[in-house]
Amino acid sequence: MLKMRLLGELEVFREDRRVALPPSRKTRALLAYLAAMGGRHRRERLCAMFWDVPDDPRGALRWSLSRLRSIIDDAGTARVLATRESVGLDVTGLDIDLLVLREAASQGLHRLPVERLEALAALFRGEFLEGLELPQQHEFQSWCVAERENLRRLQMGLLAELIERLNADPAAALRPARQLVQIDPFNEAARADLLRLLLAAGRDQEALRQFEAAERQFRDLGGDSVARLTRKWRELRLAAAAGPAAPAPAEPVAPVVEEA
C-alpha cells in the first residue's frame, strides 16, 4: 500500500514506512500537483509551470519524472504515465488524503456520521503542502495558495458541522471548537461557540482565559468586535449561572367522566 499525504507536509509512505523524497523542491511540487489534479497534463505546460527557464526545461522535467518513478512505481506497476506529449499519475490503489477528503465532501458533510467527520478532520495535519513554496514559479504558487484557501474553507465547514453534531456533549465538542478558533481566530461565532462549550463543560477558568485572549486579538481589529464579544461573554456567563431551564410544569389532566 502506497500512501501520500498532502494535507500538511508532503509525505509518502510505503507499507507504513516513510519514503525519502527528492531534495529538489520542484520535483516534490510536481509530484504533489500530479496527485492533487489527476488527469493528463501537456509537457509544455508543466515545463512552464515549474521550469520557466531558457536552459532545458524538458530535460529538467524528464529528470524529475525519473526520480518520481523510483519513488512511487512498483515492479510491474507504472504509476507515472508519460508520453512524448503529456504526463499524468495513475492514482488507482493509492491512499491520498486529499482525494479521500474530496470524495467524502462530495457526498455532503451533513450526510456523514460523526465518526466519519472526526476521521476526516484528523486528516488535516497542517495547511496544504506546508512548507513547499516555489515563490519564483508564479503559476504553481498561485495554484497552491488557491488550494490552501479552498481546503481551509472545507476544514472550517467540517469543524462547524462537528460542533453542531456534538452540541449535546460539550466536552466532545471542545476539540473541533478549539481547532476552528485556531484556524480562524477572528471568527466571532467560533469564539462564542468555544466560550459557550467551555462554560457548559465546567471549565470556567479556561473560558475566562479564552475570553481575555480573544479580547486582546479583537482589539487590534478595531470597530465593534470587542463590544460584541464582551456582550456575548456576559450573556453566556448569565446563562451558565442560571443553569438549564426548568421544564414547564405539566398541566393537570381533567378526569374522564363516563356517561351512565
PDB file of C-alpha atoms in Angstrom:
ATOM      1  CA  MET A   1       0.000   0.000   0.000  1.00  0.00           C
ATOM      2  CA  LEU A   2       1.358   3.385  -1.028  1.00  0.00           C
ATOM      3  CA  LYS A   3       0.112   6.384   0.926  1.00  0.00           C
ATOM      4  CA  MET A   4       0.536  10.045   0.074  1.00  0.00           C
ATOM      5  CA  ARG A   5      -0.143  12.881   2.492  1.00  0.00           C
ATOM      6  CA  LEU A   6      -0.751  16.382   1.092  1.00  0.00           C
ATOM      7  CA  LEU A   7      -2.694  17.948   3.992  1.00  0.00           C
ATOM      8  CA  GLY A   8       0.371  19.146   5.849  1.00  0.00           C
ATOM      9  CA  GLU A   9       3.969  18.478   4.883  1.00  0.00           C
ATOM     10  CA  LEU A  10       4.211  16.308   1.759  1.00  0.00           C
ATOM     11  CA  GLU A  11       4.859  12.707   2.791  1.00  0.00           C
ATOM     12  CA  VAL A  12       4.891   9.340   1.024  1.00  0.00           C
ATOM     13  CA  PHE A  13       4.641   6.033   2.866  1.00  0.00           C
ATOM     14  CA  ARG A  14       5.202   2.522   1.550  1.00  0.00           C
ATOM     15  CA  GLU A  15       3.876  -0.193   3.846  1.00  0.00           C
ATOM     16  CA  ASP A  16       3.682   2.451   6.614  1.00  0.00           C
ATOM     17  CA  ARG A  17       7.377   3.309   6.222  1.00  0.00           C
ATOM     18  CA  ARG A  18       8.149   6.883   5.236  1.00  0.00           C
ATOM     19  CA  VAL A  19       9.860   7.184   1.861  1.00  0.00           C
ATOM     20  CA  ALA A  20      12.703   9.668   1.429  1.00  0.00           C
ATOM     21  CA  LEU A  21      11.633  12.302  -1.092  1.00  0.00           C
ATOM     22  CA  PRO A  22      13.949  14.018  -3.599  1.00  0.00           C
ATOM     23  CA  PRO A  23      15.733  17.100  -2.253  1.00  0.00           C
ATOM     24  CA  SER A  24      14.519  19.078  -5.273  1.00  0.00           C
ATOM     25  CA  ARG A  25      11.541  21.203  -4.231  1.00  0.00           C
ATOM     26  CA  LYS A  26      10.352  21.358  -7.839  1.00  0.00           C
ATOM     27  CA  THR A  27      10.311  17.573  -8.134  1.00  0.00           C
ATOM     28  CA  ARG A  28       8.311  17.282  -4.920  1.00  0.00           C
ATOM     29  CA  ALA A  29       5.956  20.042  -6.066  1.00  0.00           C
ATOM     30  CA  LEU A  30       5.463  18.228  -9.382  1.00  0.00           C
ATOM     31  CA  LEU A  31       4.514  15.022  -7.563  1.00  0.00           C
ATOM     32  CA  ALA A  32       2.021  16.885  -5.373  1.00  0.00           C
ATOM     33  CA  TYR A  33       0.499  18.686  -8.351  1.00  0.00           C
ATOM     34  CA  LEU A  34       0.024  15.495 -10.378  1.00  0.00           C
ATOM     35  CA  ALA A  35      -1.510  13.691  -7.393  1.00  0.00           C
ATOM     36  CA  ALA A  36      -3.877  16.539  -6.498  1.00  0.00           C
ATOM     37  CA  MET A  37      -5.022  17.396 -10.020  1.00  0.00           C
ATOM     38  CA  GLY A  38      -5.260  13.989 -11.651  1.00  0.00           C
ATOM     39  CA  GLY A  39      -5.653  13.640 -15.396  1.00  0.00           C
ATOM     40  CA  ARG A  40      -3.044  14.276 -18.064  1.00  0.00           C
ATOM     41  CA  HIS A  41      -1.017  17.478 -18.453  1.00  0.00           C
ATOM     42  CA  ARG A  42       0.878  18.670 -21.504  1.00  0.00           C
ATOM     43  CA  ARG A  43       4.625  18.675 -21.086  1.00  0.00           C
ATOM     44  CA  GLU A  44       4.859  22.267 -22.298  1.00  0.00           C
ATOM     45  CA  ARG A  45       2.534  23.442 -19.547  1.00  0.00           C
ATOM     46  CA  LEU A  46       4.413  21.567 -16.823  1.00  0.00           C
ATOM     47  CA  CYS A  47       7.712  22.941 -18.104  1.00  0.00           C
ATOM     48  CA  ALA A  48       6.348  26.485 -17.975  1.00  0.00           C
ATOM     49  CA  MET A  49       4.825  25.910 -14.552  1.00  0.00           C
ATOM     50  CA  PHE A  50       7.919  24.504 -12.848  1.00  0.00           C
ATOM     51  CA  TRP A  51      10.941  25.316 -15.022  1.00  0.00           C
ATOM     52  CA  ASP A  52      10.312  28.628 -16.737  1.00  0.00           C
ATOM     53  CA  VAL A  53      13.998  28.983 -17.647  1.00  0.00           C
ATOM     54  CA  PRO A  54      15.769  29.221 -21.017  1.00  0.00           C
ATOM     55  CA  ASP A  55      18.141  26.294 -20.422  1.00  0.00           C
ATOM     56  CA  ASP A  56      16.476  22.889 -20.830  1.00  0.00           C
ATOM     57  CA  PRO A  57      13.077  22.680 -19.106  1.00  0.00           C
ATOM     58  CA  ARG A  58      12.150  19.467 -20.936  1.00  0.00           C
ATOM     59  CA  GLY A  59      15.354  17.843 -19.685  1.00  0.00           C
ATOM     60  CA  ALA A  60      14.557  19.013 -16.144  1.00  0.00           C
ATOM     61  CA  LEU A  61      11.080  17.506 -16.429  1.00  0.00           C
ATOM     62  CA  ARG A  62      12.483  14.173 -17.646  1.00  0.00           C
ATOM     63  CA  TRP A  63      14.951  14.111 -14.747  1.00  0.00           C
ATOM     64  CA  SER A  64      12.187  14.817 -12.219  1.00  0.00           C
ATOM     65  CA  LEU A  65       9.951  12.118 -13.681  1.00  0.00           C
ATOM     66  CA  SER A  66      12.784   9.591 -13.396  1.00  0.00           C
ATOM     67  CA  ARG A  67      13.152  10.495  -9.717  1.00  0.00           C
ATOM     68  CA  LEU A  68       9.406  10.103  -9.148  1.00  0.00           C
ATOM     69  CA  ARG A  69       9.362   6.686 -10.831  1.00  0.00           C
ATOM     70  CA  SER A  70      11.968   5.436  -8.367  1.00  0.00           C
ATOM     71  CA  ILE A  71       9.680   6.519  -5.505  1.00  0.00           C
ATOM     72  CA  ILE A  72       6.148   5.571  -6.482  1.00  0.00           C
ATOM     73  CA  ASP A  73       6.419   2.956  -9.245  1.00  0.00           C
ATOM     74  CA  ASP A  74       6.283  -0.716  -8.275  1.00  0.00           C
ATOM     75  CA  ALA A  75       7.572  -3.762 -10.080  1.00  0.00           C
ATOM     76  CA  GLY A  76       5.105  -4.262 -12.897  1.00  0.00           C
ATOM     77  CA  THR A  77       3.129  -1.130 -11.977  1.00  0.00           C
ATOM     78  CA  ALA A  78       3.989   2.151 -13.661  1.00  0.00           C
ATOM     79  CA  ARG A  79       2.193   4.975 -11.880  1.00  0.00           C
ATOM     80  CA  VAL A  80       3.999   7.784 -13.704  1.00  0.00           C
ATOM     81  CA  LEU A  81       2.287   7.850 -17.096  1.00  0.00           C
ATOM     82  CA  ALA A  82       4.353   9.786 -19.615  1.00  0.00           C
ATOM     83  CA  THR A  83       4.184  10.113 -23.372  1.00  0.00           C
ATOM     84  CA  ARG A  84       6.007  12.473 -25.708  1.00  0.00           C
ATOM     85  CA  GLU A  85       3.170  14.967 -25.275  1.00  0.00           C
ATOM     86  CA  SER A  86       1.693  14.508 -21.800  1.00  0.00           C
ATOM     87  CA  VAL A  87       2.339  13.420 -18.222  1.00  0.00           C
ATOM     88  CA  GLY A  88      -0.044  12.019 -15.629  1.00  0.00           C
ATOM     89  CA  LEU A  89      -0.164   9.992 -12.436  1.00  0.00           C
ATOM     90  CA  ASP A  90      -2.191   6.808 -12.039  1.00  0.00           C
ATOM     91  CA  VAL A  91      -3.691   7.125  -8.549  1.00  0.00           C
ATOM     92  CA  THR A  92      -5.530   3.794  -8.707  1.00  0.00           C
ATOM     93  CA  GLY A  93      -4.924   1.965  -5.451  1.00  0.00           C
ATOM     94  CA  LEU A  94      -3.140   4.930  -3.862  1.00  0.00           C
ATOM     95  CA  ASP A  95      -4.277   6.230  -0.481  1.00  0.00           C
ATOM     96  CA  ILE A  96      -4.136  10.027  -0.917  1.00  0.00           C
ATOM     97  CA  ASP A  97      -5.623  12.039   1.945  1.00  0.00           C
ATOM     98  CA  LEU A  98      -6.738  14.911  -0.289  1.00  0.00           C
ATOM     99  CA  LEU A  99      -8.673  12.597  -2.613  1.00  0.00           C
ATOM    100  CA  VAL A 100     -10.291  10.836   0.354  1.00  0.00           C
ATOM    101  CA  LEU A 101     -11.416  14.214   1.694  1.00  0.00           C
ATOM    102  CA  ARG A 102     -12.785  15.392  -1.657  1.00  0.00           C
ATOM    103  CA  GLU A 103     -14.732  12.184  -2.188  1.00  0.00           C
ATOM    104  CA  ALA A 104     -16.316  12.385   1.263  1.00  0.00           C
ATOM    105  CA  ALA A 105     -17.159  16.083   0.892  1.00  0.00           C
ATOM    106  CA  SER A 106     -18.843  15.421  -2.452  1.00  0.00           C
ATOM    107  CA  GLN A 107     -21.390  13.259  -0.598  1.00  0.00           C
ATOM    108  CA  GLY A 108     -22.363  16.200   1.623  1.00  0.00           C
ATOM    109  CA  LEU A 109     -20.896  16.654   5.096  1.00  0.00           C
ATOM    110  CA  HIS A 110     -24.366  16.704   6.638  1.00  0.00           C
ATOM    111  CA  ARG A 111     -24.938  13.150   5.392  1.00  0.00           C
ATOM    112  CA  LEU A 112     -21.846  11.677   7.062  1.00  0.00           C
ATOM    113  CA  PRO A 113     -21.866  10.084  10.534  1.00  0.00           C
ATOM    114  CA  VAL A 114     -19.960  11.777  13.344  1.00  0.00           C
ATOM    115  CA  GLU A 115     -17.260   9.100  13.346  1.00  0.00           C
ATOM    116  CA  ARG A 116     -16.566   9.749   9.671  1.00  0.00           C
ATOM    117  CA  LEU A 117     -16.448  13.512  10.207  1.00  0.00           C
ATOM    118  CA  GLU A 118     -13.939  13.055  13.031  1.00  0.00           C
ATOM    119  CA  ALA A 119     -11.756  10.839  10.832  1.00  0.00           C
ATOM    120  CA  LEU A 120     -11.794  13.450   8.067  1.00  0.00           C
ATOM    121  CA  ALA A 121     -10.919  16.238  10.497  1.00  0.00           C
ATOM    122  CA  ALA A 122      -7.911  14.205  11.629  1.00  0.00           C
ATOM    123  CA  LEU A 123      -6.546  14.210   8.059  1.00  0.00           C
ATOM    124  CA  PHE A 124      -5.581  17.867   8.425  1.00  0.00           C
ATOM    125  CA  ARG A 125      -2.041  17.801   9.829  1.00  0.00           C
ATOM    126  CA  GLY A 126      -1.373  21.369   8.705  1.00  0.00           C
ATOM    127  CA  GLU A 127      -2.002  23.512   5.651  1.00  0.00           C
ATOM    128  CA  PHE A 128      -1.921  22.040   2.160  1.00  0.00           C
ATOM    129  CA  LEU A 129       1.693  21.232   1.159  1.00  0.00           C
ATOM    130  CA  GLU A 130       3.003  23.002   4.224  1.00  0.00           C
ATOM    131  CA  GLY A 131       6.471  24.417   3.699  1.00  0.00           C
ATOM    132  CA  LEU A 132       6.545  23.606  -0.011  1.00  0.00           C
ATOM    133  CA  GLU A 133       6.907  27.056  -1.576  1.00  0.00           C
ATOM    134  CA  LEU A 134       8.119  27.994  -5.051  1.00  0.00           C
ATOM    135  CA  PRO A 135       7.886  31.796  -4.940  1.00  0.00           C
ATOM    136  CA  GLN A 136       9.612  32.195  -8.316  1.00  0.00           C
ATOM    137  CA  GLN A 137       7.165  29.851 -10.061  1.00  0.00           C
ATOM    138  CA  HIS A 138       4.142  32.115 -10.036  1.00  0.00           C
ATOM    139  CA  GLU A 139       1.655  29.732 -11.667  1.00  0.00           C
ATOM    140  CA  PHE A 140       2.356  26.921  -9.203  1.00  0.00           C
ATOM    141  CA  GLN A 141       2.374  29.297  -6.253  1.00  0.00           C
ATOM    142  CA  SER A 142      -0.976  30.808  -7.279  1.00  0.00           C
ATOM    143  CA  TRP A 143      -2.480  27.336  -7.638  1.00  0.00           C
ATOM    144  CA  CYS A 144      -1.120  26.300  -4.248  1.00  0.00           C
ATOM    145  CA  VAL A 145      -2.488  29.410  -2.498  1.00  0.00           C
ATOM    146  CA  ALA A 146      -5.933  28.882  -4.045  1.00  0.00           C
ATOM    147  CA  GLU A 147      -5.978  25.220  -2.982  1.00  0.00           C
ATOM    148  CA  ARG A 148      -4.989  26.170   0.553  1.00  0.00           C
ATOM    149  CA  GLU A 149      -7.847  28.649   0.793  1.00  0.00           C
ATOM    150  CA  ASN A 150     -10.369  26.155  -0.613  1.00  0.00           C
ATOM    151  CA  LEU A 151      -9.230  23.496   1.825  1.00  0.00           C
ATOM    152  CA  ARG A 152      -9.261  25.962   4.709  1.00  0.00           C
ATOM    153  CA  ARG A 153     -12.912  26.701   3.957  1.00  0.00           C
ATOM    154  CA  LEU A 154     -13.685  22.996   3.713  1.00  0.00           C
ATOM    155  CA  GLN A 155     -11.971  22.363   7.046  1.00  0.00           C
ATOM    156  CA  MET A 156     -13.944  25.187   8.669  1.00  0.00           C
ATOM    157  CA  GLY A 157     -17.207  23.724   7.369  1.00  0.00           C
ATOM    158  CA  LEU A 158     -16.221  20.278   8.582  1.00  0.00           C
ATOM    159  CA  LEU A 159     -15.408  21.538  12.080  1.00  0.00           C
ATOM    160  CA  ALA A 160     -18.598  23.612  12.247  1.00  0.00           C
ATOM    161  CA  GLU A 161     -20.617  20.523  11.313  1.00  0.00           C
ATOM    162  CA  LEU A 162     -18.878  18.517  14.047  1.00  0.00           C
ATOM    163  CA  ILE A 163     -19.549  21.207  16.667  1.00  0.00           C
ATOM    164  CA  GLU A 164     -23.236  21.229  15.778  1.00  0.00           C
ATOM    165  CA  ARG A 165     -23.490  17.439  15.896  1.00  0.00           C
ATOM    166  CA  LEU A 166     -21.685  17.217  19.251  1.00  0.00           C
ATOM    167  CA  ASN A 167     -23.503  20.153  20.804  1.00  0.00           C
ATOM    168  CA  ALA A 168     -25.220  17.956  23.390  1.00  0.00           C
ATOM    169  CA  ASP A 169     -21.806  16.746  24.617  1.00  0.00           C
ATOM    170  CA  PRO A 170     -19.779  19.919  25.343  1.00  0.00           C
ATOM    171  CA  ALA A 171     -16.642  18.028  26.335  1.00  0.00           C
ATOM    172  CA  ALA A 172     -16.579  16.184  22.992  1.00  0.00           C
ATOM    173  CA  ALA A 173     -17.377  19.352  21.007  1.00  0.00           C
ATOM    174  CA  LEU A 174     -14.448  21.251  22.530  1.00  0.00           C
ATOM    175  CA  ARG A 175     -11.825  19.700  20.278  1.00  0.00           C
ATOM    176  CA  PRO A 176     -13.335  20.833  16.952  1.00  0.00           C
ATOM    177  CA  ALA A 177     -14.262  24.166  18.560  1.00  0.00           C
ATOM    178  CA  ARG A 178     -10.635  24.792  19.557  1.00  0.00           C
ATOM    179  CA  GLN A 179      -9.426  23.780  16.094  1.00  0.00           C
ATOM    180  CA  LEU A 180     -11.872  26.140  14.411  1.00  0.00           C
ATOM    181  CA  VAL A 181     -10.702  29.075  16.535  1.00  0.00           C
ATOM    182  CA  GLN A 182      -7.089  28.171  15.812  1.00  0.00           C
ATOM    183  CA  ILE A 183      -7.511  28.302  12.034  1.00  0.00           C
ATOM    184  CA  ASP A 184      -9.972  31.235  12.055  1.00  0.00           C
ATOM    185  CA  PRO A 185      -9.108  33.304  15.162  1.00  0.00           C
ATOM    186  CA  PHE A 186     -11.220  36.341  14.175  1.00  0.00           C
ATOM    187  CA  ASN A 187     -14.416  34.341  13.633  1.00  0.00           C
ATOM    188  CA  GLU A 188     -16.748  35.815  16.261  1.00  0.00           C
ATOM    189  CA  ALA A 189     -19.258  32.949  16.063  1.00  0.00           C
ATOM    190  CA  ALA A 190     -16.482  30.373  16.533  1.00  0.00           C
ATOM    191  CA  ARG A 191     -15.159  32.286  19.560  1.00  0.00           C
ATOM    192  CA  ALA A 192     -18.643  32.419  21.066  1.00  0.00           C
ATOM    193  CA  ASP A 193     -19.122  28.681  20.500  1.00  0.00           C
ATOM    194  CA  LEU A 194     -15.830  27.897  22.237  1.00  0.00           C
ATOM    195  CA  LEU A 195     -16.692  30.090  25.233  1.00  0.00           C
ATOM    196  CA  ARG A 196     -20.168  28.546  25.482  1.00  0.00           C
ATOM    197  CA  LEU A 197     -18.843  24.999  25.356  1.00  0.00           C
ATOM    198  CA  LEU A 198     -16.125  25.683  27.929  1.00  0.00           C
ATOM    199  CA  LEU A 199     -18.685  27.094  30.367  1.00  0.00           C
ATOM    200  CA  ALA A 200     -21.065  24.185  29.690  1.00  0.00           C
ATOM    201  CA  ALA A 201     -18.224  21.736  30.380  1.00  0.00           C
ATOM    202  CA  GLY A 202     -17.445  23.436  33.704  1.00  0.00           C
ATOM    203  CA  ARG A 203     -14.125  24.907  32.516  1.00  0.00           C
ATOM    204  CA  ASP A 204     -14.820  28.414  33.798  1.00  0.00           C
ATOM    205  CA  GLN A 205     -11.191  29.485  34.262  1.00  0.00           C
ATOM    206  CA  GLU A 206     -10.218  28.310  30.801  1.00  0.00           C
ATOM    207  CA  ALA A 207     -13.248  30.129  29.392  1.00  0.00           C
ATOM    208  CA  LEU A 208     -12.111  33.324  31.107  1.00  0.00           C
ATOM    209  CA  ARG A 209      -8.595  32.982  29.683  1.00  0.00           C
ATOM    210  CA  GLN A 210     -10.023  32.357  26.213  1.00  0.00           C
ATOM    211  CA  PHE A 211     -12.195  35.456  26.506  1.00  0.00           C
ATOM    212  CA  GLU A 212      -9.250  37.597  27.586  1.00  0.00           C
ATOM    213  CA  ALA A 213      -7.102  36.287  24.714  1.00  0.00           C
ATOM    214  CA  ALA A 214      -9.893  36.941  22.205  1.00  0.00           C
ATOM    215  CA  GLU A 215     -10.428  40.419  23.623  1.00  0.00           C
ATOM    216  CA  ARG A 216      -6.768  41.278  23.041  1.00  0.00           C
ATOM    217  CA  GLN A 217      -6.855  39.953  19.487  1.00  0.00           C
ATOM    218  CA  PHE A 218     -10.136  41.642  18.581  1.00  0.00           C
ATOM    219  CA  ARG A 219      -8.923  44.960  19.967  1.00  0.00           C
ATOM    220  CA  ASP A 220      -6.347  45.031  17.165  1.00  0.00           C
ATOM    221  CA  LEU A 221      -9.179  44.815  14.630  1.00  0.00           C
ATOM    222  CA  GLY A 222     -10.879  47.933  15.892  1.00  0.00           C
ATOM    223  CA  GLY A 223     -14.551  48.557  15.263  1.00  0.00           C
ATOM    224  CA  ASP A 224     -17.254  46.972  17.399  1.00  0.00           C
ATOM    225  CA  SER A 225     -15.820  43.457  17.605  1.00  0.00           C
ATOM    226  CA  VAL A 226     -14.648  43.824  21.221  1.00  0.00           C
ATOM    227  CA  ALA A 227     -18.004  45.262  22.312  1.00  0.00           C
ATOM    228  CA  ARG A 228     -19.891  42.408  20.648  1.00  0.00           C
ATOM    229  CA  LEU A 229     -17.570  39.832  22.198  1.00  0.00           C
ATOM    230  CA  THR A 230     -17.982  41.373  25.655  1.00  0.00           C
ATOM    231  CA  ARG A 231     -21.785  41.378  25.374  1.00  0.00           C
ATOM    232  CA  LYS A 232     -21.762  37.774  24.275  1.00  0.00           C
ATOM    233  CA  TRP A 233     -19.451  36.807  27.125  1.00  0.00           C
ATOM    234  CA  ARG A 234     -21.825  38.390  29.653  1.00  0.00           C
ATOM    235  CA  GLU A 235     -24.810  36.601  28.104  1.00  0.00           C
ATOM    236  CA  LEU A 236     -23.027  33.263  28.221  1.00  0.00           C
ATOM    237  CA  ARG A 237     -21.978  33.693  31.841  1.00  0.00           C
ATOM    238  CA  LEU A 238     -25.513  34.632  32.867  1.00  0.00           C
ATOM    239  CA  ALA A 239     -26.932  31.645  31.000  1.00  0.00           C
ATOM    240  CA  ALA A 240     -24.365  29.314  32.594  1.00  0.00           C
ATOM    241  CA  ALA A 241     -25.101  30.696  36.065  1.00  0.00           C
ATOM    242  CA  ALA A 242     -28.817  30.204  35.557  1.00  0.00           C
ATOM    243  CA  GLY A 243     -28.300  26.589  34.566  1.00  0.00           C
ATOM    244  CA  PRO A 244     -30.558  24.621  32.252  1.00  0.00           C
ATOM    245  CA  ALA A 245     -34.082  25.923  32.045  1.00  0.00           C
ATOM    246  CA  ALA A 246     -36.507  24.035  34.247  1.00  0.00           C
ATOM    247  CA  PRO A 247     -39.180  22.132  32.317  1.00  0.00           C
ATOM    248  CA  ALA A 248     -42.611  23.708  32.355  1.00  0.00           C
ATOM    249  CA  PRO A 249     -44.986  22.054  34.822  1.00  0.00           C
ATOM    250  CA  ALA A 250     -47.400  19.657  33.229  1.00  0.00           C
ATOM    251  CA  GLU A 251     -50.964  20.855  33.039  1.00  0.00           C
ATOM    252  CA  PRO A 252     -53.397  18.872  35.165  1.00  0.00           C
ATOM    253  CA  VAL A 253     -55.409  16.360  33.216  1.00  0.00           C
ATOM    254  CA  ALA A 254     -59.118  16.536  33.827  1.00  0.00           C
ATOM    255  CA  PRO A 255     -60.633  13.210  34.856  1.00  0.00           C
ATOM    256  CA  VAL A 256     -62.685  11.443  32.244  1.00  0.00           C
ATOM    257  CA  VAL A 257     -66.289  11.105  33.288  1.00  0.00           C
ATOM    258  CA  GLU A 258     -68.090   8.303  31.594  1.00  0.00           C
ATOM    259  CA  GLU A 259     -71.721   8.767  30.798  1.00  0.00           C
ATOM    260  CA  ALA A 260     -74.087   6.471  32.630  1.00  0.00           C
TER     261      ALA A 260
END
